[in-house]
Coordinates of C-alpha atoms in Angstrom, one line a residue:
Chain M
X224 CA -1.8 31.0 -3.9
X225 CA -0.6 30.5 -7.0
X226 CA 2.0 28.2 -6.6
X227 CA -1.3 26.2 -5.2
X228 CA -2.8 26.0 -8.4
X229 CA 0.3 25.8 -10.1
X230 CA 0.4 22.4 -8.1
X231 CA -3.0 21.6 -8.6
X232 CA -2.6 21.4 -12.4
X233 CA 0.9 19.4 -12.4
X234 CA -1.7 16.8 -10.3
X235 CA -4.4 17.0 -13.0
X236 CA -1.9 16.2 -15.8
X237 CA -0.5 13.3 -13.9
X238 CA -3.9 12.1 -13.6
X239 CA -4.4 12.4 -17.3
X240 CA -1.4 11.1 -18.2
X241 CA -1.2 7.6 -15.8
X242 CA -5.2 7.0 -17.2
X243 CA -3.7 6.6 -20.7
X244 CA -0.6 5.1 -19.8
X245 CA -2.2 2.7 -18.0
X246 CA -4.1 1.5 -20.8
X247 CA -1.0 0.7 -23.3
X248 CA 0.1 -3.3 -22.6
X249 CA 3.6 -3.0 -23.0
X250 CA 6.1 -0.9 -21.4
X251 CA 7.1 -0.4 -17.2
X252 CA 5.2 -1.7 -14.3
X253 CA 2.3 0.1 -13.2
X254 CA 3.9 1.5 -10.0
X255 CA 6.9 2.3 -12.0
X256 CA 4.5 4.8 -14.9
X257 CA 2.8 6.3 -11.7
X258 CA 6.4 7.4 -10.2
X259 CA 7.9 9.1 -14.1
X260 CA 4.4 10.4 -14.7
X261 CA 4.5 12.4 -11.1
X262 CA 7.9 13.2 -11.7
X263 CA 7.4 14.5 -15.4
X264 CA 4.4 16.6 -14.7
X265 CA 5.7 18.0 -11.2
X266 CA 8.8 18.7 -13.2
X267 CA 7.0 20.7 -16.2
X268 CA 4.4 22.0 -14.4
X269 CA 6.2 23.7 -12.2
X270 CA 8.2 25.1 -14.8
X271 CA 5.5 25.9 -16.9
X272 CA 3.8 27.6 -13.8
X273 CA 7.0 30.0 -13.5
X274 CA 6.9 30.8 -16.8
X275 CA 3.4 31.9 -17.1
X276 CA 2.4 33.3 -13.5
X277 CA 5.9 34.7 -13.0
X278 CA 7.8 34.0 -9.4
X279 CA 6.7 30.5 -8.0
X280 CA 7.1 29.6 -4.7
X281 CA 8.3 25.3 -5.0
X282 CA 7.0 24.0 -1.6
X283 CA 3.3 24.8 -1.6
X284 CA 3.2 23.5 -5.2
X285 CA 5.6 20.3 -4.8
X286 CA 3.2 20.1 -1.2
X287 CA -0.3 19.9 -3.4
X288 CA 1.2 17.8 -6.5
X289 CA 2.5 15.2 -4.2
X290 CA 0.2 14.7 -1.4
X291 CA -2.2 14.1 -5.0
X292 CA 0.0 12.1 -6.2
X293 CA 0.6 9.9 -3.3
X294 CA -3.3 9.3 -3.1
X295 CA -3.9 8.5 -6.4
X296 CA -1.3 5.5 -6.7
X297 CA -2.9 4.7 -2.7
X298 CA -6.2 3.9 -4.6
X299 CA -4.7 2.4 -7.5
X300 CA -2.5 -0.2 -5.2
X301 CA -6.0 -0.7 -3.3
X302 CA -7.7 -1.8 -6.2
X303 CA -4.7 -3.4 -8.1
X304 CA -3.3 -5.7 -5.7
X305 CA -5.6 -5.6 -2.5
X306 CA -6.5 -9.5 -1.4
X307 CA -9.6 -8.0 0.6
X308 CA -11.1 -5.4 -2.1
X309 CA -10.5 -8.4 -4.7
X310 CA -12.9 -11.0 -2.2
X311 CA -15.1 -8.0 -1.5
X312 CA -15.5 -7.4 -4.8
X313 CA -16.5 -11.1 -5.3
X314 CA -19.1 -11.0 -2.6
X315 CA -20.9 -8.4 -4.7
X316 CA -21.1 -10.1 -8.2
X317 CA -22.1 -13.5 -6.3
X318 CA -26.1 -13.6 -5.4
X319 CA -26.7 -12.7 -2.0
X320 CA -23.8 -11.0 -1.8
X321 CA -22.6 -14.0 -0.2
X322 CA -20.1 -17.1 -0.3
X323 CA -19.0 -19.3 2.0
X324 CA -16.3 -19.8 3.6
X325 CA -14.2 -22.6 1.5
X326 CA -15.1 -21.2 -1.1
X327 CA -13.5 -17.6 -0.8
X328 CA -9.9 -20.0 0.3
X329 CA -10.4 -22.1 -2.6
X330 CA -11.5 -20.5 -5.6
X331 CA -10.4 -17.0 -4.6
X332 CA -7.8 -16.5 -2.5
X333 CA -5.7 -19.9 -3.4
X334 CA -5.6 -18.6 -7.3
X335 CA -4.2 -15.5 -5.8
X336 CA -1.4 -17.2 -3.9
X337 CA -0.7 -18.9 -7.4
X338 CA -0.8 -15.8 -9.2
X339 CA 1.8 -14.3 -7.4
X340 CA 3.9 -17.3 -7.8
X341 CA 4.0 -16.5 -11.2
X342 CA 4.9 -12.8 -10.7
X343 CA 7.5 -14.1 -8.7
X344 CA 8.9 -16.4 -11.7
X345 CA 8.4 -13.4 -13.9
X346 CA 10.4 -11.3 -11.6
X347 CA 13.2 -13.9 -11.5
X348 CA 13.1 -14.0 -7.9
X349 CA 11.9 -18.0 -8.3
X350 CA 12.2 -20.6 -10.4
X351 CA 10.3 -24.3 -10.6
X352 CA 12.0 -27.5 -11.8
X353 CA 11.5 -31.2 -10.8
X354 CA 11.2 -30.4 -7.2
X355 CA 8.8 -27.5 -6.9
X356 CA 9.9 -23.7 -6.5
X357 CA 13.1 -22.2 -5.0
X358 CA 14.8 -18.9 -4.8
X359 CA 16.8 -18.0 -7.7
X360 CA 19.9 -15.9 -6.6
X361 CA 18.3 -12.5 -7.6
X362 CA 15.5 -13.7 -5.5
X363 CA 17.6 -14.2 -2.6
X364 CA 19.5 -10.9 -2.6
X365 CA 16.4 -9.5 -3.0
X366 CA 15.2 -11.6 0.5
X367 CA 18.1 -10.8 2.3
X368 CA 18.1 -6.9 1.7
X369 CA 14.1 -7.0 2.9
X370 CA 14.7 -9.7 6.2
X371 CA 17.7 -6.1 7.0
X372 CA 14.6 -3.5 6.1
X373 CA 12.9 -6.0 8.5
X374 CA 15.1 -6.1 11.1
X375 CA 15.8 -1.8 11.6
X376 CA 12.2 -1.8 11.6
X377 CA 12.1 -4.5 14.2
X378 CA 9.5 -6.6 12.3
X379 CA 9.6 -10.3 13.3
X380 CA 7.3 -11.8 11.2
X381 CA 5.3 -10.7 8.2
X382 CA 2.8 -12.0 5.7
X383 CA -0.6 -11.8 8.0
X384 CA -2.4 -9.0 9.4
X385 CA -2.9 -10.5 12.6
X386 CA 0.6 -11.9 12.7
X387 CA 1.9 -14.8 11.6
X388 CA 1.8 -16.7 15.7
X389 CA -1.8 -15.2 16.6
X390 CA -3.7 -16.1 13.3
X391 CA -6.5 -18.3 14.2
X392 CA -7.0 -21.5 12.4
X393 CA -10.5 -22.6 12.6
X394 CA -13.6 -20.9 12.8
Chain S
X14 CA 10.8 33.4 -14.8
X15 CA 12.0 31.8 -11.2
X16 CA 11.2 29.0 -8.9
X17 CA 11.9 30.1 -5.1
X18 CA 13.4 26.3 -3.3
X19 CA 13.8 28.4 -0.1
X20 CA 11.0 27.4 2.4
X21 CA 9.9 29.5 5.2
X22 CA 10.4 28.7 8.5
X23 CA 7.0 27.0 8.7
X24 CA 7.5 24.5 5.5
X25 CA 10.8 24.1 6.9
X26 CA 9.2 22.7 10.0
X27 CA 6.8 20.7 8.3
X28 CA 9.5 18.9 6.5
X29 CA 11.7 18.1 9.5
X30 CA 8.6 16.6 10.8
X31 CA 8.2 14.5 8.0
X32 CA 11.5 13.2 8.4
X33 CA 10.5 12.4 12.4
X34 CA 8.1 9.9 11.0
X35 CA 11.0 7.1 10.3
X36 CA 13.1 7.8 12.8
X37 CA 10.1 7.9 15.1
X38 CA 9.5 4.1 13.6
X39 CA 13.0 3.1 14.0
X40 CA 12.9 4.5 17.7
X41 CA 9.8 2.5 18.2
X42 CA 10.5 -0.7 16.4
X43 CA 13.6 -1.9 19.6
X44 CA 13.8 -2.2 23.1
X45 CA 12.4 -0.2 25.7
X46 CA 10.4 2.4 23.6
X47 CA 9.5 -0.7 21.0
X48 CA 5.5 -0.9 20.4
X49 CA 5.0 -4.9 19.3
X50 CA 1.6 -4.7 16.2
X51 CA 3.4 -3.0 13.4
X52 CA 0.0 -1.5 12.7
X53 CA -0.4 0.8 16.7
X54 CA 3.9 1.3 15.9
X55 CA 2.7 3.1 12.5
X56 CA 0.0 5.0 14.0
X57 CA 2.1 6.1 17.3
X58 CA 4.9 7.3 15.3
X59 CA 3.1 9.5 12.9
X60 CA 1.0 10.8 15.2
X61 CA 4.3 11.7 17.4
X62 CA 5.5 13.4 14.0
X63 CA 2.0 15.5 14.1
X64 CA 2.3 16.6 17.3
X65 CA 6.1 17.9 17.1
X66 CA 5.0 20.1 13.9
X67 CA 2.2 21.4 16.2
X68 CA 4.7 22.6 18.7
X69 CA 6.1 24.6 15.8
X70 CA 3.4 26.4 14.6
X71 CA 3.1 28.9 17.7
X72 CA 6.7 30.1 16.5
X73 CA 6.8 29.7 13.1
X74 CA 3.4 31.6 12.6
X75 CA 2.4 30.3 9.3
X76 CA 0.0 32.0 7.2
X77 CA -3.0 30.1 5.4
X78 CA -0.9 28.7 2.1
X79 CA 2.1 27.9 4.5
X80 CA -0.5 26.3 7.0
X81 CA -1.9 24.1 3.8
X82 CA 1.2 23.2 2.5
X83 CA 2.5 22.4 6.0
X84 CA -0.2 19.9 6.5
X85 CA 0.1 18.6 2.7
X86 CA 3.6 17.7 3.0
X87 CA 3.2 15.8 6.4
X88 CA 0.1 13.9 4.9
X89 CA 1.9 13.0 1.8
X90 CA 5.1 12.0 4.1
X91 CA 2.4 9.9 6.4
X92 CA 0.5 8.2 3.7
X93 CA 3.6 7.5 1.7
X94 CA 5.2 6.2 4.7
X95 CA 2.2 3.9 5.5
X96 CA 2.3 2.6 2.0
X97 CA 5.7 1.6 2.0
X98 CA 5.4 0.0 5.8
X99 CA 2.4 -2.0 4.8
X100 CA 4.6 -3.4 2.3
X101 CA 7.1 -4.0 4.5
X102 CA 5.3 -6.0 7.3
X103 CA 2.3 -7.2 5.5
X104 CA 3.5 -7.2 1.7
X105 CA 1.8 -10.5 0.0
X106 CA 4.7 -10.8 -2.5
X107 CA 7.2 -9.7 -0.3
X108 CA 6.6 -12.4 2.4
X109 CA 6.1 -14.8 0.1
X110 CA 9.7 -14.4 -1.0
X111 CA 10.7 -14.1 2.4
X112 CA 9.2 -18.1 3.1
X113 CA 11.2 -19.2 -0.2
X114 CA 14.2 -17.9 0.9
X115 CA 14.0 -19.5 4.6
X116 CA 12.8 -23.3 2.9
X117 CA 15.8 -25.6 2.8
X118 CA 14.5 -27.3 -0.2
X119 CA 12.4 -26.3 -3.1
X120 CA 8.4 -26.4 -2.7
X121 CA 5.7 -27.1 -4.0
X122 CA 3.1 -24.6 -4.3
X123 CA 1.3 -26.2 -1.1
X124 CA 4.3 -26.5 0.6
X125 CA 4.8 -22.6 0.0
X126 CA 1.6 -21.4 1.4
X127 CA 1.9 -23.5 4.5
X128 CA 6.1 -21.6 4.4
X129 CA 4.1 -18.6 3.8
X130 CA 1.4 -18.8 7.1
X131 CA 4.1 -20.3 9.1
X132 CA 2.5 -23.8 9.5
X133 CA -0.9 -23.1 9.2
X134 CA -3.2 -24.1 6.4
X135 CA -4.1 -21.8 3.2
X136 CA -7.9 -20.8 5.6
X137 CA -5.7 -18.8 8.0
X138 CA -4.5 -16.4 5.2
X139 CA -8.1 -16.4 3.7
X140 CA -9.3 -15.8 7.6
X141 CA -6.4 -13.2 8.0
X142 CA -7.4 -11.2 4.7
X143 CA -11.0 -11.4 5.3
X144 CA -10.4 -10.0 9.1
X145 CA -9.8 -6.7 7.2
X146 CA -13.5 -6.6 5.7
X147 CA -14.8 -7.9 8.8
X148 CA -13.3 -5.1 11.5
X149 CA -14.2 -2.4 8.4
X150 CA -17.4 -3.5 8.7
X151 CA -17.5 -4.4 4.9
X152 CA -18.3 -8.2 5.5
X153 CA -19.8 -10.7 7.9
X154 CA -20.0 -13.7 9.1
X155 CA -23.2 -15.9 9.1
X156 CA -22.3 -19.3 10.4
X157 CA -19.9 -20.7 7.3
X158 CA -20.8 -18.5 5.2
X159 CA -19.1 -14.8 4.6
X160 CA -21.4 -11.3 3.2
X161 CA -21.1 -8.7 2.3
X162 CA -22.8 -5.9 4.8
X163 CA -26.0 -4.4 2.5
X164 CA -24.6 -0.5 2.6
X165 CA -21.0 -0.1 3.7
X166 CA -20.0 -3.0 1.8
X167 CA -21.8 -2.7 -1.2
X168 CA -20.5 1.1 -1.5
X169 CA -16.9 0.4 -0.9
X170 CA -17.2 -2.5 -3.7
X171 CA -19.1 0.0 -5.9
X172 CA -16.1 2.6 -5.3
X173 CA -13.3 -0.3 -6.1
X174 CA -15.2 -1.4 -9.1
X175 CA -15.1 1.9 -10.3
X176 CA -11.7 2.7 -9.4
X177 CA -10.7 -0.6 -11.5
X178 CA -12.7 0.5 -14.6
X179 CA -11.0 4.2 -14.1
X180 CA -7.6 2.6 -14.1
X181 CA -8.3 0.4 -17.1
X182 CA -7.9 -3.0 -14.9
X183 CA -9.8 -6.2 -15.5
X184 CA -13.2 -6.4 -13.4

Protein backbone atom coordinates (compact mmCIF):
# COMPACT_ATOMS: atom_id res chain seq x y z
CA UNK A 1 0.00 0.00 0.00
CA UNK A 2 2.61 2.03 0.43
CA UNK A 3 4.51 1.84 -2.51
CA UNK A 4 0.77 3.04 -3.81
CA UNK A 5 1.14 6.18 -2.35
CA UNK A 6 4.60 6.32 -2.79
CA UNK A 7 3.48 6.36 -6.57
CA UNK A 8 0.80 8.61 -6.10
CA UNK A 9 2.98 11.45 -4.90
CA UNK A 10 5.87 10.94 -7.71
CA UNK A 11 2.38 11.63 -10.05
CA UNK A 12 1.50 14.73 -8.05
CA UNK A 13 4.98 16.24 -8.37
CA UNK A 14 5.01 15.59 -12.06
CA UNK A 15 1.86 17.33 -12.23
CA UNK A 16 3.35 20.22 -10.42
CA UNK A 17 6.29 20.34 -12.14
CA UNK A 18 5.03 20.03 -16.16
CA UNK A 19 2.26 23.14 -14.96
CA UNK A 20 5.30 25.37 -14.43
CA UNK A 21 7.38 24.13 -17.01
CA UNK A 22 4.94 24.51 -19.30
CA UNK A 23 4.71 28.01 -18.74
CA UNK A 24 8.52 29.06 -19.37
CA UNK A 25 8.87 29.96 -23.48
CA UNK A 26 12.15 28.70 -24.09
CA UNK A 27 13.57 25.42 -23.57
CA UNK A 28 12.41 21.47 -25.02
CA UNK A 29 9.19 20.57 -26.73
CA UNK A 30 6.24 20.09 -24.73
CA UNK A 31 6.12 16.33 -25.14
CA UNK A 32 9.81 16.24 -24.59
CA UNK A 33 9.29 18.26 -20.62
CA UNK A 34 6.35 15.85 -19.98
CA UNK A 35 8.72 12.68 -20.66
CA UNK A 36 12.11 14.17 -18.12
CA UNK A 37 9.45 15.53 -15.72
CA UNK A 38 7.88 11.72 -15.34
CA UNK A 39 11.20 10.42 -15.41
CA UNK A 40 12.70 12.88 -12.75
CA UNK A 41 9.88 12.62 -10.30
CA UNK A 42 9.33 8.67 -10.82
CA UNK A 43 13.02 8.62 -10.30
CA UNK A 44 13.13 10.73 -6.85
CA UNK A 45 10.06 9.78 -5.68
CA UNK A 46 10.69 6.50 -5.51
CA UNK A 47 13.72 6.98 -3.87
CA UNK A 48 12.50 9.41 -1.65
CA UNK A 49 9.61 6.90 -0.80
CA UNK A 50 12.41 4.16 0.29
CA UNK A 51 14.03 6.46 2.23
CA UNK A 52 11.27 7.55 4.37
CA UNK A 53 8.66 4.51 4.48
CA UNK A 54 11.51 2.01 4.45
CA UNK A 55 11.31 -1.22 1.99
CA UNK A 56 9.36 -0.21 -1.28
CA UNK A 57 8.03 -2.47 -3.48
CA UNK A 58 8.93 -0.76 -7.49
CA UNK A 59 6.02 -2.23 -9.54
CA UNK A 60 2.85 -0.96 -7.78
CA UNK A 61 4.47 2.49 -7.53
CA UNK A 62 6.11 2.66 -11.17
CA UNK A 63 2.23 0.97 -12.06
CA UNK A 64 0.36 4.26 -10.38
CA UNK A 65 3.07 7.00 -11.45
CA UNK A 66 2.83 5.94 -14.95
CA UNK A 67 -0.57 4.97 -15.80
CA UNK A 68 -0.81 9.00 -14.26
CA UNK A 69 1.55 10.00 -16.19
CA UNK A 70 0.39 8.56 -19.44
CA UNK A 71 -3.05 10.29 -18.88
CA UNK A 72 -1.97 13.42 -18.14
CA UNK A 73 0.22 14.06 -21.42
CA UNK A 74 -3.22 11.99 -23.19
CA UNK A 75 -5.16 15.21 -22.24
CA UNK A 76 -2.45 17.56 -22.81
CA UNK A 77 -1.96 16.12 -26.67
CA UNK A 78 -5.90 16.33 -26.78
CA UNK A 79 -5.96 19.79 -26.17
CA UNK A 80 -2.62 20.77 -27.70
CA UNK A 81 -2.76 19.47 -31.09
CA UNK A 82 -6.28 17.89 -31.53
CA UNK A 83 -7.87 19.25 -35.14
CA UNK A 84 -11.50 18.33 -33.68
CA UNK A 85 -11.24 19.78 -29.86
CA UNK A 86 -9.63 22.90 -31.71
CA UNK A 87 -13.15 23.24 -34.29
CA UNK A 88 -15.15 22.19 -31.28
CA UNK A 89 -13.75 24.66 -29.35
CA UNK A 90 -14.66 27.17 -32.10
CA UNK A 91 -18.22 26.15 -32.38
CA UNK A 92 -18.55 27.24 -28.72
CA UNK A 93 -17.08 30.86 -28.85
CA UNK A 94 -19.15 31.45 -32.21
CA UNK A 95 -23.04 32.49 -31.49
CA UNK A 96 -25.17 29.68 -31.86
CA UNK A 97 -22.63 27.52 -31.28
CA UNK A 98 -22.69 27.18 -34.87
CA UNK A 99 -20.61 27.74 -38.30
CA UNK A 100 -21.00 26.51 -41.35
CA UNK A 101 -19.55 24.41 -43.22
CA UNK A 102 -16.77 26.45 -45.46
CA UNK A 103 -16.21 28.15 -43.06
CA UNK A 104 -14.76 25.62 -40.44
CA UNK A 105 -12.35 24.36 -44.01
CA UNK A 106 -11.49 27.78 -44.53
CA UNK A 107 -10.80 29.82 -41.68
CA UNK A 108 -10.10 26.91 -39.38
CA UNK A 109 -8.94 23.97 -40.42
CA UNK A 110 -6.87 25.34 -43.70
CA UNK A 111 -4.72 27.75 -41.13
CA UNK A 112 -4.10 24.56 -39.36
CA UNK A 113 -2.73 22.72 -42.38
CA UNK A 114 -0.52 25.88 -42.74
CA UNK A 115 0.48 25.87 -39.28
CA UNK A 116 1.93 22.72 -39.48
CA UNK A 117 3.75 23.54 -42.56
CA UNK A 118 5.67 25.74 -40.52
CA UNK A 119 6.37 23.24 -37.74
CA UNK A 120 7.53 21.24 -40.45
CA UNK A 121 10.14 24.08 -41.71
CA UNK A 122 10.96 24.53 -38.08
CA UNK A 123 11.73 20.92 -37.66
CA UNK A 124 13.89 20.86 -40.85
CA UNK A 125 11.97 18.22 -42.32
CA UNK A 126 10.89 20.93 -45.25
CA UNK A 127 12.08 23.66 -46.81
CA UNK A 128 10.22 26.40 -49.50
CA UNK A 129 12.16 28.13 -52.27
CA UNK A 130 10.92 29.37 -55.80
CA UNK A 131 8.90 26.26 -56.40
CA UNK A 132 6.85 25.63 -53.25
CA UNK A 133 7.91 23.05 -50.37
CA UNK A 134 9.95 19.92 -50.55
CA UNK A 135 11.54 17.42 -48.26
CA UNK A 136 14.77 18.43 -46.95
CA UNK A 137 17.01 15.28 -46.42
CA UNK A 138 16.43 15.12 -42.56
CA UNK A 139 12.84 15.27 -43.59
CA UNK A 140 13.17 12.32 -45.79
CA UNK A 141 15.04 9.97 -43.44
CA UNK A 142 12.67 10.91 -41.16
CA UNK A 143 9.67 9.69 -43.96
CA UNK A 144 11.38 6.71 -44.77
CA UNK A 145 11.87 5.32 -41.15
CA UNK A 146 7.85 6.08 -40.56
CA UNK A 147 6.52 4.61 -44.30
CA UNK A 148 8.94 1.02 -42.36
CA UNK A 149 6.87 1.80 -38.86
CA UNK A 150 4.01 1.80 -41.43
CA UNK A 151 4.60 -1.02 -43.14
CA UNK A 152 5.28 -3.76 -39.81
CA UNK A 153 2.17 -2.30 -38.71
CA UNK A 154 0.60 -2.96 -42.11
CA UNK A 155 -0.87 0.59 -42.40
CA UNK A 156 -1.52 1.50 -46.06
CA UNK A 157 -2.52 4.88 -45.96
CA UNK A 158 -2.65 7.41 -43.22
CA UNK A 159 -3.61 11.05 -42.77
CA UNK A 160 -7.70 10.64 -42.43
CA UNK A 161 -9.81 8.91 -40.03
CA UNK A 162 -11.93 7.39 -42.33
CA UNK A 163 -9.12 6.47 -44.65
CA UNK A 164 -7.60 8.17 -47.14
CA UNK A 165 -9.83 5.95 -50.41
CA UNK A 166 -13.30 6.02 -48.38
CA UNK A 167 -13.30 9.79 -47.33
CA UNK A 168 -16.35 11.32 -48.80
CA UNK A 169 -16.03 14.46 -50.75
CA UNK A 170 -19.25 16.33 -50.83
CA UNK A 171 -21.88 16.63 -48.45
CA UNK B 1 16.54 1.99 2.65
CA UNK B 2 15.65 -0.52 -0.50
CA UNK B 3 13.67 -0.65 -3.58
CA UNK B 4 12.36 -4.42 -4.29
CA UNK B 5 12.56 -4.62 -8.71
CA UNK B 6 11.39 -8.27 -8.19
CA UNK B 7 7.64 -8.58 -9.29
CA UNK B 8 5.41 -11.24 -8.17
CA UNK B 9 4.15 -13.70 -10.30
CA UNK B 10 1.04 -11.54 -10.89
CA UNK B 11 2.83 -8.07 -12.00
CA UNK B 12 5.01 -10.46 -13.81
CA UNK B 13 1.97 -11.39 -15.80
CA UNK B 14 0.63 -8.17 -16.17
CA UNK B 15 3.75 -7.05 -17.81
CA UNK B 16 4.09 -9.92 -20.31
CA UNK B 17 0.68 -8.94 -21.22
CA UNK B 18 1.59 -5.59 -21.86
CA UNK B 19 4.13 -6.71 -24.17
CA UNK B 20 1.17 -8.90 -26.12
CA UNK B 21 -0.34 -5.63 -27.09
CA UNK B 22 2.35 -5.02 -30.07
CA UNK B 23 2.93 -8.23 -31.04
CA UNK B 24 -0.77 -8.71 -30.97
CA UNK B 25 -0.83 -5.46 -33.55
CA UNK B 26 1.99 -6.84 -35.58
CA UNK B 27 0.07 -10.27 -35.71
CA UNK B 28 -3.00 -8.41 -36.82
CA UNK B 29 -1.68 -5.83 -39.18
CA UNK B 30 -0.66 -9.03 -42.28
CA UNK B 31 -2.35 -11.66 -43.94
CA UNK B 32 -4.71 -14.00 -42.78
CA UNK B 33 -5.17 -12.81 -39.15
CA UNK B 34 -4.90 -8.98 -40.57
CA UNK B 35 -7.95 -6.74 -39.34
CA UNK B 36 -8.16 -3.81 -42.32
CA UNK B 37 -9.51 -0.05 -39.94
CA UNK B 38 -6.38 0.58 -37.95
CA UNK B 39 -8.89 1.78 -35.37
CA UNK B 40 -11.10 -2.25 -34.75
CA UNK B 41 -6.93 -3.64 -35.24
CA UNK B 42 -6.19 -1.38 -32.07
CA UNK B 43 -9.10 -2.33 -30.15
CA UNK B 44 -8.88 -6.27 -31.07
CA UNK B 45 -5.41 -6.43 -30.09
CA UNK B 46 -5.57 -4.87 -26.69
CA UNK B 47 -8.56 -6.40 -25.78
CA UNK B 48 -6.71 -9.87 -26.81
CA UNK B 49 -3.86 -8.56 -24.42
CA UNK B 50 -6.79 -8.18 -21.59
CA UNK B 51 -8.07 -11.35 -21.93
CA UNK B 52 -4.58 -13.33 -21.82
CA UNK B 53 -3.82 -11.51 -18.31
CA UNK B 54 -7.30 -12.76 -17.25
CA UNK B 55 -6.30 -16.22 -17.85
CA UNK B 56 -3.51 -15.56 -15.44
CA UNK B 57 -5.12 -14.30 -12.63
CA UNK B 58 -6.78 -17.81 -11.51
CA UNK B 59 -2.99 -18.99 -11.07
CA UNK B 60 -1.17 -16.18 -10.09
CA UNK B 61 -3.78 -15.30 -7.29
CA UNK B 62 -3.07 -11.70 -6.86
CA UNK B 63 -3.95 -9.85 -3.82
CA UNK B 64 -5.78 -6.35 -3.95
CA UNK B 65 -2.38 -3.90 -4.56
CA UNK B 66 -1.10 -6.70 -7.07
CA UNK B 67 -4.68 -6.73 -8.66
CA UNK B 68 -4.37 -2.68 -8.91
CA UNK B 69 -1.14 -2.53 -10.14
CA UNK B 70 -1.85 -5.39 -12.55
CA UNK B 71 -4.58 -3.48 -14.15
CA UNK B 72 -2.47 -0.02 -13.92
CA UNK B 73 0.33 -1.30 -15.87
CA UNK B 74 -1.83 -2.87 -18.71
CA UNK B 75 -3.84 0.51 -18.94
CA UNK B 76 -0.83 2.55 -19.09
CA UNK B 77 0.65 -0.08 -21.76
CA UNK B 78 -2.90 0.27 -23.67
CA UNK B 79 -3.34 3.94 -23.53
CA UNK B 80 0.32 4.61 -24.29
CA UNK B 81 0.08 2.17 -27.08
CA UNK B 82 -3.00 3.91 -28.54
CA UNK B 83 -1.24 7.18 -28.32
CA UNK B 84 1.57 6.24 -30.19
CA UNK B 85 -0.64 4.13 -32.97
CA UNK B 86 -2.90 7.15 -33.43
CA UNK B 87 0.14 8.87 -34.41
CA UNK B 88 1.17 6.38 -36.48
CA UNK B 89 -1.93 5.93 -38.77
CA UNK B 90 -3.65 9.12 -38.31
CA UNK B 91 -0.69 11.56 -37.19
CA UNK B 92 -1.54 15.19 -38.92
CA UNK B 93 2.24 16.05 -39.06
CA UNK B 94 3.33 12.73 -39.73
CA UNK B 95 1.28 12.17 -42.88
CA UNK B 96 1.83 15.33 -44.05
CA UNK B 97 5.50 14.54 -44.29
CA UNK B 98 4.74 11.31 -45.62
CA UNK B 99 2.76 13.29 -48.88
CA UNK B 100 6.10 15.50 -49.21
CA UNK B 101 8.23 12.83 -49.33
CA UNK B 102 6.03 10.75 -52.11
CA UNK B 103 5.67 14.41 -54.42
CA UNK B 104 8.18 14.28 -57.28
CA UNK B 105 8.45 18.02 -57.28
CA UNK B 106 8.15 20.68 -54.70
CA UNK B 107 4.55 22.07 -53.77
CA UNK B 108 2.78 24.55 -53.12
CA UNK B 109 0.88 24.59 -50.03
CA UNK B 110 -2.37 23.70 -52.18
CA UNK B 111 -0.68 21.25 -53.96
CA UNK B 112 0.27 19.69 -50.41
CA UNK B 113 -3.12 19.30 -48.97
CA UNK B 114 -4.50 17.85 -52.13
CA UNK B 115 -0.73 15.27 -51.63
CA UNK B 116 -1.97 15.05 -48.17
CA UNK B 117 -5.98 13.81 -48.85
CA UNK B 118 -4.77 11.84 -51.63
CA UNK B 119 -6.57 13.78 -54.44
CA UNK B 120 -9.27 15.18 -52.70
CA UNK B 121 -9.93 18.70 -51.86
CA UNK B 122 -8.92 20.53 -48.34
CA UNK B 123 -13.33 19.82 -47.32
CA UNK B 124 -12.52 16.06 -47.15
CA UNK B 125 -9.94 16.59 -44.32
CA UNK B 126 -12.27 19.22 -42.70
CA UNK B 127 -15.24 16.46 -43.32
CA UNK B 128 -12.81 13.71 -41.92
CA UNK B 129 -11.88 15.72 -38.70
CA UNK B 130 -15.32 16.88 -38.07
CA UNK B 131 -16.62 12.95 -38.43
CA UNK B 132 -14.90 12.64 -34.99
CA UNK B 133 -17.30 15.26 -33.26
CA UNK B 134 -20.11 14.03 -35.17
CA UNK B 135 -19.97 10.00 -34.20
CA UNK B 136 -19.04 11.52 -30.35
CA UNK B 137 -22.02 13.11 -30.57
CA UNK B 138 -20.19 16.56 -29.84
CA UNK B 139 -21.46 18.23 -33.17
CA UNK B 140 -24.11 18.15 -35.82
CA UNK B 141 -25.11 18.74 -38.96
CA UNK B 142 -28.02 21.15 -39.95
CA UNK B 143 -28.08 21.34 -43.71
CA UNK B 144 -24.58 23.39 -44.36
CA UNK B 145 -24.13 24.43 -41.36
CA UNK B 146 -22.15 22.35 -38.40
CA UNK B 147 -23.20 22.80 -34.10
CA UNK B 148 -22.28 22.15 -31.58
CA UNK B 149 -24.81 19.55 -29.56
CA UNK B 150 -26.31 21.93 -26.51
CA UNK B 151 -24.91 19.38 -23.50
CA UNK B 152 -22.32 16.92 -24.62
CA UNK B 153 -20.75 19.32 -26.71
CA UNK B 154 -20.68 22.25 -24.80
CA UNK B 155 -19.22 20.17 -21.68
CA UNK B 156 -16.49 18.47 -23.63
CA UNK B 157 -15.51 22.23 -25.00
CA UNK B 158 -15.86 23.44 -21.43
CA UNK B 159 -13.37 20.51 -20.19
CA UNK B 160 -10.77 21.32 -23.26
CA UNK B 161 -10.96 24.97 -22.54
CA UNK B 162 -10.13 24.30 -19.24
CA UNK B 163 -7.58 21.84 -19.80
CA UNK B 164 -5.86 24.61 -22.16
CA UNK B 165 -5.90 27.33 -19.48
CA UNK B 166 -4.50 24.50 -16.90
CA UNK B 167 -1.60 23.76 -19.29
CA UNK B 168 -0.88 27.46 -19.85
CA UNK B 169 -1.89 27.18 -23.81
CA UNK B 170 -3.42 29.99 -25.82
CA UNK B 171 -7.41 29.83 -25.90
Amino acid sequence: MNALLVGLCCFAAHVAVTLVWLRVKRGPSPVARHAASALGTHAAGVLAGAWVAGPLAYWPAAAVSGFGAVCWLFAFSAVYKSVSLRILSQLSRTPGNALPFVAIAEAYVRPEFEARVAVLVKMGCAEEDAGGYAATAAGNATARRIAGIQRACGIEASGLYGGAIATQSSP
Amino acid sequence: MGVDFVPSAAVAAALAACGLVPAFLIALSHGVLKVVAPGRRFVLAAALAWVAWLATVPVTAPDAVDLVTSVLLLATATLAGFTLWTLVAWGFTVSMLLALDRAAAPLTVDEWALAYTRGKPIDAFARDRLGVLFKLKLAETRGDVVVMTPVRGRLFALAAGTLRTLFGLSK
